[in-house]
PDB file of C-alpha atoms in Angstrom:
ATOM      1  CA  UNK A   1     -16.090   4.030 -10.188  1.00  0.00           C
ATOM      2  CA  UNK A   2     -17.996   3.930  -6.953  1.00  0.00           C
ATOM      3  CA  UNK A   3     -18.508  -0.145  -7.477  1.00  0.00           C
ATOM      4  CA  UNK A   4     -14.461  -0.388  -8.005  1.00  0.00           C
ATOM      5  CA  UNK A   5     -13.946   1.646  -3.916  1.00  0.00           C
ATOM      6  CA  UNK A   6     -17.064  -0.200  -3.075  1.00  0.00           C
ATOM      7  CA  UNK A   7     -15.529  -3.612  -4.213  1.00  0.00           C
ATOM      8  CA  UNK A   8     -11.777  -2.497  -2.497  1.00  0.00           C
ATOM      9  CA  UNK A   9     -13.678  -1.828   0.614  1.00  0.00           C
ATOM     10  CA  UNK A  10     -15.613  -5.189   1.246  1.00  0.00           C
ATOM     11  CA  UNK A  11     -12.012  -6.576   0.512  1.00  0.00           C
ATOM     12  CA  UNK A  12     -10.349  -4.294   2.639  1.00  0.00           C
ATOM     13  CA  UNK A  13     -12.779  -5.861   5.738  1.00  0.00           C
ATOM     14  CA  UNK A  14     -12.244  -9.188   4.911  1.00  0.00           C
ATOM     15  CA  UNK A  15      -8.734  -8.687   5.063  1.00  0.00           C
ATOM     16  CA  UNK A  16      -9.238  -7.201   8.146  1.00  0.00           C
ATOM     17  CA  UNK A  17     -10.199 -10.700   9.581  1.00  0.00           C
ATOM     18  CA  UNK A  18      -7.250 -12.150   8.976  1.00  0.00           C
ATOM     19  CA  UNK A  19      -4.363  -9.839  11.381  1.00  0.00           C
ATOM     20  CA  UNK A  20      -2.053  -8.863   8.162  1.00  0.00           C
ATOM     21  CA  UNK A  21      -0.886  -6.088   6.221  1.00  0.00           C
ATOM     22  CA  UNK A  22      -2.025  -6.493   2.123  1.00  0.00           C
ATOM     23  CA  UNK A  23      -0.352  -4.075  -0.620  1.00  0.00           C
ATOM     24  CA  UNK A  24      -2.076  -3.283  -3.967  1.00  0.00           C
ATOM     25  CA  UNK A  25       0.326  -1.691  -6.342  1.00  0.00           C
ATOM     26  CA  UNK A  26      -1.796  -0.541  -9.638  1.00  0.00           C
ATOM     27  CA  UNK A  27       0.073  -0.326 -12.900  1.00  0.00           C
ATOM     28  CA  UNK A  28      -1.028  -0.298 -16.521  1.00  0.00           C
ATOM     29  CA  UNK A  29      -0.084  -3.030 -19.080  1.00  0.00           C
ATOM     30  CA  UNK A  30       2.538  -0.724 -19.921  1.00  0.00           C
ATOM     31  CA  UNK A  31       3.949  -0.083 -16.533  1.00  0.00           C
ATOM     32  CA  UNK A  32       2.327   2.673 -15.595  1.00  0.00           C
ATOM     33  CA  UNK A  33       1.180   3.175 -12.146  1.00  0.00           C
ATOM     34  CA  UNK A  34      -2.345   4.235 -11.539  1.00  0.00           C
ATOM     35  CA  UNK A  35      -2.168   4.519  -7.250  1.00  0.00           C
ATOM     36  CA  UNK A  36      -2.245   1.978  -4.463  1.00  0.00           C
ATOM     37  CA  UNK A  37      -3.744   0.668  -1.385  1.00  0.00           C
ATOM     38  CA  UNK A  38      -2.462  -0.345   1.919  1.00  0.00           C
ATOM     39  CA  UNK A  39      -4.779  -2.074   4.589  1.00  0.00           C
ATOM     40  CA  UNK A  40      -4.774  -4.270   7.681  1.00  0.00           C
ATOM     41  CA  UNK A  41      -3.348  -4.084  10.559  1.00  0.00           C
ATOM     42  CA  UNK A  42       0.296  -6.975   9.883  1.00  0.00           C
ATOM     43  CA  UNK A  43       0.094  -8.856  13.982  1.00  0.00           C
ATOM     44  CA  UNK A  44       3.628  -9.372  13.586  1.00  0.00           C
ATOM     45  CA  UNK A  45       3.932  -8.562  17.264  1.00  0.00           C
ATOM     46  CA  UNK A  46       1.862  -5.966  19.606  1.00  0.00           C
ATOM     47  CA  UNK A  47       1.216  -2.336  19.147  1.00  0.00           C
ATOM     48  CA  UNK A  48       3.825  -0.188  19.129  1.00  0.00           C
ATOM     49  CA  UNK A  49       6.335  -3.159  19.003  1.00  0.00           C
ATOM     50  CA  UNK A  50       4.977  -4.166  15.653  1.00  0.00           C
ATOM     51  CA  UNK A  51       8.233  -3.533  13.047  1.00  0.00           C
ATOM     52  CA  UNK A  52       6.406  -4.670  10.018  1.00  0.00           C
ATOM     53  CA  UNK A  53       3.684  -2.412  10.145  1.00  0.00           C
ATOM     54  CA  UNK A  54       5.812   0.593  11.903  1.00  0.00           C
ATOM     55  CA  UNK A  55       7.682  -0.188   8.499  1.00  0.00           C
ATOM     56  CA  UNK A  56       5.171  -1.078   5.324  1.00  0.00           C
ATOM     57  CA  UNK A  57       4.122   1.959   7.378  1.00  0.00           C
ATOM     58  CA  UNK A  58       7.563   4.567   6.750  1.00  0.00           C
ATOM     59  CA  UNK A  59       7.725   4.180   3.896  1.00  0.00           C
ATOM     60  CA  UNK A  60       4.374   4.618   2.160  1.00  0.00           C
ATOM     61  CA  UNK A  61       3.397   7.439   4.495  1.00  0.00           C
ATOM     62  CA  UNK A  62       6.931   8.501   2.857  1.00  0.00           C
ATOM     63  CA  UNK A  63       6.338   7.828  -0.862  1.00  0.00           C
ATOM     64  CA  UNK A  64       3.070   9.980  -0.911  1.00  0.00           C
ATOM     65  CA  UNK A  65       5.043  12.874   0.727  1.00  0.00           C
ATOM     66  CA  UNK A  66       7.777  12.554  -0.957  1.00  0.00           C
ATOM     67  CA  UNK A  67       6.033  12.392  -4.626  1.00  0.00           C
ATOM     68  CA  UNK A  68       3.987  15.186  -3.003  1.00  0.00           C
ATOM     69  CA  UNK A  69       7.053  18.022  -2.090  1.00  0.00           C
ATOM     70  CA  UNK A  70       9.561  16.539  -3.429  1.00  0.00           C
ATOM     71  CA  UNK A  71       8.566  15.852  -7.130  1.00  0.00           C
ATOM     72  CA  UNK A  72       5.383  18.298  -7.667  1.00  0.00           C
ATOM     73  CA  UNK A  73       2.136  15.166  -7.367  1.00  0.00           C
ATOM     74  CA  UNK A  74      -1.119  15.462  -6.390  1.00  0.00           C
ATOM     75  CA  UNK A  75      -1.909  11.901  -5.699  1.00  0.00           C
ATOM     76  CA  UNK A  76      -5.887  11.256  -3.921  1.00  0.00           C
ATOM     77  CA  UNK A  77      -5.104  10.170  -1.297  1.00  0.00           C
ATOM     78  CA  UNK A  78      -7.668   8.309   1.449  1.00  0.00           C
ATOM     79  CA  UNK A  79      -6.593   7.524   4.502  1.00  0.00           C
ATOM     80  CA  UNK A  80      -8.348   5.661   7.698  1.00  0.00           C
ATOM     81  CA  UNK A  81      -5.930   5.091  10.588  1.00  0.00           C
ATOM     82  CA  UNK A  82      -7.496   2.895  12.749  1.00  0.00           C
ATOM     83  CA  UNK A  83      -7.893   0.333  10.348  1.00  0.00           C
ATOM     84  CA  UNK A  84      -4.566   0.654   8.398  1.00  0.00           C
ATOM     85  CA  UNK A  85      -6.216   1.323   5.439  1.00  0.00           C
ATOM     86  CA  UNK A  86      -4.930   3.963   2.796  1.00  0.00           C
ATOM     87  CA  UNK A  87      -5.851   4.304  -0.269  1.00  0.00           C
ATOM     88  CA  UNK A  88      -3.567   6.337  -3.218  1.00  0.00           C
ATOM     89  CA  UNK A  89      -4.575   7.203  -6.679  1.00  0.00           C
ATOM     90  CA  UNK A  90      -2.390   8.964  -9.538  1.00  0.00           C
ATOM     91  CA  UNK A  91      -5.176  10.695 -11.684  1.00  0.00           C
ATOM     92  CA  UNK A  92      -2.683  12.570 -13.586  1.00  0.00           C
ATOM     93  CA  UNK A  93       0.396  10.116 -15.104  1.00  0.00           C
ATOM     94  CA  UNK A  94       3.533  10.378 -12.619  1.00  0.00           C
ATOM     95  CA  UNK A  95       6.622  12.253 -13.266  1.00  0.00           C
ATOM     96  CA  UNK A  96       9.171  10.302 -13.836  1.00  0.00           C
ATOM     97  CA  UNK A  97      10.065  11.487 -10.307  1.00  0.00           C
ATOM     98  CA  UNK A  98       7.113  10.906  -8.677  1.00  0.00           C
ATOM     99  CA  UNK A  99       7.304   6.896 -11.004  1.00  0.00           C
ATOM    100  CA  UNK A 100      10.988   6.685  -9.303  1.00  0.00           C
ATOM    101  CA  UNK A 101       8.692   7.302  -5.836  1.00  0.00           C
ATOM    102  CA  UNK A 102       7.238   3.994  -6.623  1.00  0.00           C
ATOM    103  CA  UNK A 103       9.010   2.069  -7.383  1.00  0.00           C
ATOM    104  CA  UNK A 104      11.038   2.245  -4.199  1.00  0.00           C
ATOM    105  CA  UNK A 105       8.572   1.381  -2.065  1.00  0.00           C
ATOM    106  CA  UNK A 106       7.731  -1.719  -4.410  1.00  0.00           C
ATOM    107  CA  UNK A 107      11.275  -2.461  -3.562  1.00  0.00           C
ATOM    108  CA  UNK A 108      11.126  -2.107   0.156  1.00  0.00           C
ATOM    109  CA  UNK A 109       8.209  -3.582   0.456  1.00  0.00           C
ATOM    110  CA  UNK A 110       8.561  -6.264  -1.114  1.00  0.00           C
ATOM    111  CA  UNK A 111      11.905  -6.616   0.389  1.00  0.00           C
ATOM    112  CA  UNK A 112       9.619  -6.302   3.987  1.00  0.00           C
ATOM    113  CA  UNK A 113       7.486  -8.958   1.749  1.00  0.00           C
ATOM    114  CA  UNK A 114      10.708 -11.547   1.132  1.00  0.00           C
ATOM    115  CA  UNK A 115      12.140 -11.252   5.753  1.00  0.00           C
ATOM    116  CA  UNK A 116       8.429 -11.061   7.097  1.00  0.00           C
ATOM    117  CA  UNK A 117       6.330 -11.916   5.276  1.00  0.00           C
ATOM    118  CA  UNK A 118       5.163 -15.381   6.331  1.00  0.00           C
ATOM    119  CA  UNK A 119       6.730 -15.754   9.819  1.00  0.00           C
ATOM    120  CA  UNK A 120       6.301 -18.802  12.171  1.00  0.00           C
ATOM    121  CA  UNK A 121       4.104 -20.168   9.748  1.00  0.00           C
ATOM    122  CA  UNK A 122       1.503 -16.640   9.301  1.00  0.00           C
ATOM    123  CA  UNK A 123       1.558 -14.605   7.043  1.00  0.00           C
ATOM    124  CA  UNK A 124       2.216 -10.608   8.323  1.00  0.00           C
ATOM    125  CA  UNK A 125       2.281  -9.216   4.715  1.00  0.00           C
ATOM    126  CA  UNK A 126       1.233  -9.893   1.338  1.00  0.00           C
ATOM    127  CA  UNK A 127       1.878  -7.530  -1.807  1.00  0.00           C
ATOM    128  CA  UNK A 128      -0.087  -8.379  -4.651  1.00  0.00           C
ATOM    129  CA  UNK A 129      -0.150  -6.175  -8.303  1.00  0.00           C
ATOM    130  CA  UNK A 130      -3.053  -5.323  -9.833  1.00  0.00           C
ATOM    131  CA  UNK A 131      -2.921  -3.910 -13.676  1.00  0.00           C
ATOM    132  CA  UNK A 132      -6.466  -1.257 -14.578  1.00  0.00           C
TER     133      UNK A 132
END
Protein backbone atom coordinates (compact mmCIF):
# COMPACT_ATOMS: atom_id res chain seq x y z
CA UNK A 1 0.00 0.00 0.00
CA UNK A 2 2.85 2.39 0.82
CA UNK A 3 4.20 2.11 -2.73
CA UNK A 4 0.79 2.98 -4.19
CA UNK A 5 0.56 6.11 -2.03
CA UNK A 6 4.13 7.08 -2.90
CA UNK A 7 3.39 6.66 -6.62
CA UNK A 8 0.26 8.83 -6.34
CA UNK A 9 2.19 11.55 -4.50
CA UNK A 10 4.87 11.47 -7.22
CA UNK A 11 2.26 11.72 -9.98
CA UNK A 12 0.56 14.50 -8.04
CA UNK A 13 3.76 16.57 -7.95
CA UNK A 14 4.20 16.17 -11.71
CA UNK A 15 0.58 17.13 -12.40
CA UNK A 16 0.79 20.10 -10.05
CA UNK A 17 3.46 21.59 -12.30
CA UNK A 18 1.07 21.37 -15.25
CA UNK A 19 -1.44 23.72 -13.56
CA UNK A 20 -4.61 21.70 -14.09
CA UNK A 21 -6.96 19.59 -12.02
CA UNK A 22 -6.88 15.83 -12.44
CA UNK A 23 -9.51 13.54 -10.94
CA UNK A 24 -8.92 9.79 -10.91
CA UNK A 25 -11.92 7.58 -10.16
CA UNK A 26 -11.00 4.08 -8.97
CA UNK A 27 -13.33 1.14 -9.63
CA UNK A 28 -13.04 -2.62 -9.78
CA UNK A 29 -13.62 -4.55 -13.01
CA UNK A 30 -17.17 -5.14 -11.71
CA UNK A 31 -17.76 -1.39 -11.48
CA UNK A 32 -17.52 -1.15 -7.67
CA UNK A 33 -16.15 2.19 -6.49
CA UNK A 34 -12.96 1.95 -4.44
CA UNK A 35 -12.19 5.67 -4.16
CA UNK A 36 -10.96 8.72 -6.00
CA UNK A 37 -8.19 11.30 -5.99
CA UNK A 38 -8.49 14.96 -6.94
CA UNK A 39 -5.20 16.77 -7.56
CA UNK A 40 -4.06 20.26 -8.45
CA UNK A 41 -5.63 23.60 -9.23
CA UNK A 42 -7.32 24.16 -12.59
CA UNK A 43 -5.61 27.44 -13.45
CA UNK A 44 -8.66 28.60 -15.45
CA UNK A 45 -8.60 32.00 -13.72
CA UNK A 46 -6.95 33.73 -10.79
CA UNK A 47 -7.45 32.72 -7.16
CA UNK A 48 -11.05 33.27 -6.11
CA UNK A 49 -12.25 33.55 -9.72
CA UNK A 50 -11.51 30.06 -11.03
CA UNK A 51 -14.93 28.58 -11.82
CA UNK A 52 -13.46 25.22 -12.86
CA UNK A 53 -11.58 24.76 -9.60
CA UNK A 54 -14.55 25.96 -7.54
CA UNK A 55 -16.97 23.66 -9.36
CA UNK A 56 -14.76 20.60 -8.98
CA UNK A 57 -14.11 21.39 -5.31
CA UNK A 58 -17.82 21.86 -4.58
CA UNK A 59 -18.74 18.56 -6.24
CA UNK A 60 -15.96 16.56 -4.58
CA UNK A 61 -16.42 17.98 -1.08
CA UNK A 62 -20.23 17.77 -1.27
CA UNK A 63 -20.00 14.15 -2.39
CA UNK A 64 -17.81 13.22 0.57
CA UNK A 65 -20.05 15.12 3.01
CA UNK A 66 -23.23 13.60 1.54
CA UNK A 67 -21.79 10.10 1.68
CA UNK A 68 -20.92 10.57 5.36
CA UNK A 69 -24.03 12.45 6.53
CA UNK A 70 -26.76 11.02 4.30
CA UNK A 71 -25.54 7.54 3.38
CA UNK A 72 -23.65 6.67 6.58
CA UNK A 73 -20.44 5.89 4.70
CA UNK A 74 -17.07 6.18 6.46
CA UNK A 75 -14.51 6.95 3.75
CA UNK A 76 -10.85 7.45 4.56
CA UNK A 77 -10.10 11.01 3.42
CA UNK A 78 -6.72 12.74 3.08
CA UNK A 79 -6.56 16.41 2.08
CA UNK A 80 -4.12 19.24 1.47
CA UNK A 81 -5.95 22.50 0.74
CA UNK A 82 -2.79 24.32 -0.28
CA UNK A 83 -2.08 21.96 -3.16
CA UNK A 84 -5.66 20.96 -3.98
CA UNK A 85 -5.12 17.30 -3.06
CA UNK A 86 -8.06 15.17 -1.89
CA UNK A 87 -7.88 11.40 -1.70
CA UNK A 88 -10.95 9.41 -0.71
CA UNK A 89 -10.74 5.64 -0.18
CA UNK A 90 -13.62 3.28 0.49
CA UNK A 91 -12.49 0.56 2.86
CA UNK A 92 -15.86 -1.20 2.65
CA UNK A 93 -18.29 -1.70 -0.24
CA UNK A 94 -20.52 1.34 -0.69
CA UNK A 95 -24.23 1.21 -0.02
CA UNK A 96 -26.63 1.83 -2.91
CA UNK A 97 -26.91 5.45 -1.75
CA UNK A 98 -23.14 5.87 -1.50
CA UNK A 99 -22.67 4.54 -5.04
CA UNK A 100 -25.42 6.88 -6.25
CA UNK A 101 -23.56 9.86 -4.76
CA UNK A 102 -20.43 8.73 -6.60
CA UNK A 103 -22.39 8.34 -9.86
CA UNK A 104 -23.70 11.87 -9.39
CA UNK A 105 -20.19 13.26 -8.78
CA UNK A 106 -18.87 11.51 -11.90
CA UNK A 107 -21.79 12.90 -13.93
CA UNK A 108 -21.06 16.42 -12.71
CA UNK A 109 -17.30 16.13 -13.27
CA UNK A 110 -17.90 14.72 -16.76
CA UNK A 111 -20.02 17.76 -17.59
CA UNK A 112 -17.36 20.15 -16.34
CA UNK A 113 -14.64 18.26 -18.23
CA UNK A 114 -16.73 18.38 -21.40
CA UNK A 115 -17.48 22.09 -21.11
CA UNK A 116 -14.27 23.41 -19.53
CA UNK A 117 -11.75 20.56 -19.76
CA UNK A 118 -9.99 22.26 -22.64
CA UNK A 119 -10.41 25.95 -23.41
CA UNK A 120 -8.15 28.43 -25.12
CA UNK A 121 -5.85 25.58 -26.16
CA UNK A 122 -5.09 24.54 -22.58
CA UNK A 123 -6.31 21.66 -20.41
CA UNK A 124 -7.96 22.63 -17.11
CA UNK A 125 -9.62 19.39 -16.00
CA UNK A 126 -8.78 15.77 -16.74
CA UNK A 127 -11.11 13.00 -15.57
CA UNK A 128 -9.59 9.51 -15.61
CA UNK A 129 -10.81 6.09 -14.55
CA UNK A 130 -8.51 3.47 -13.09
CA UNK A 131 -9.34 -0.19 -12.64
CA UNK A 132 -8.14 -1.53 -9.28
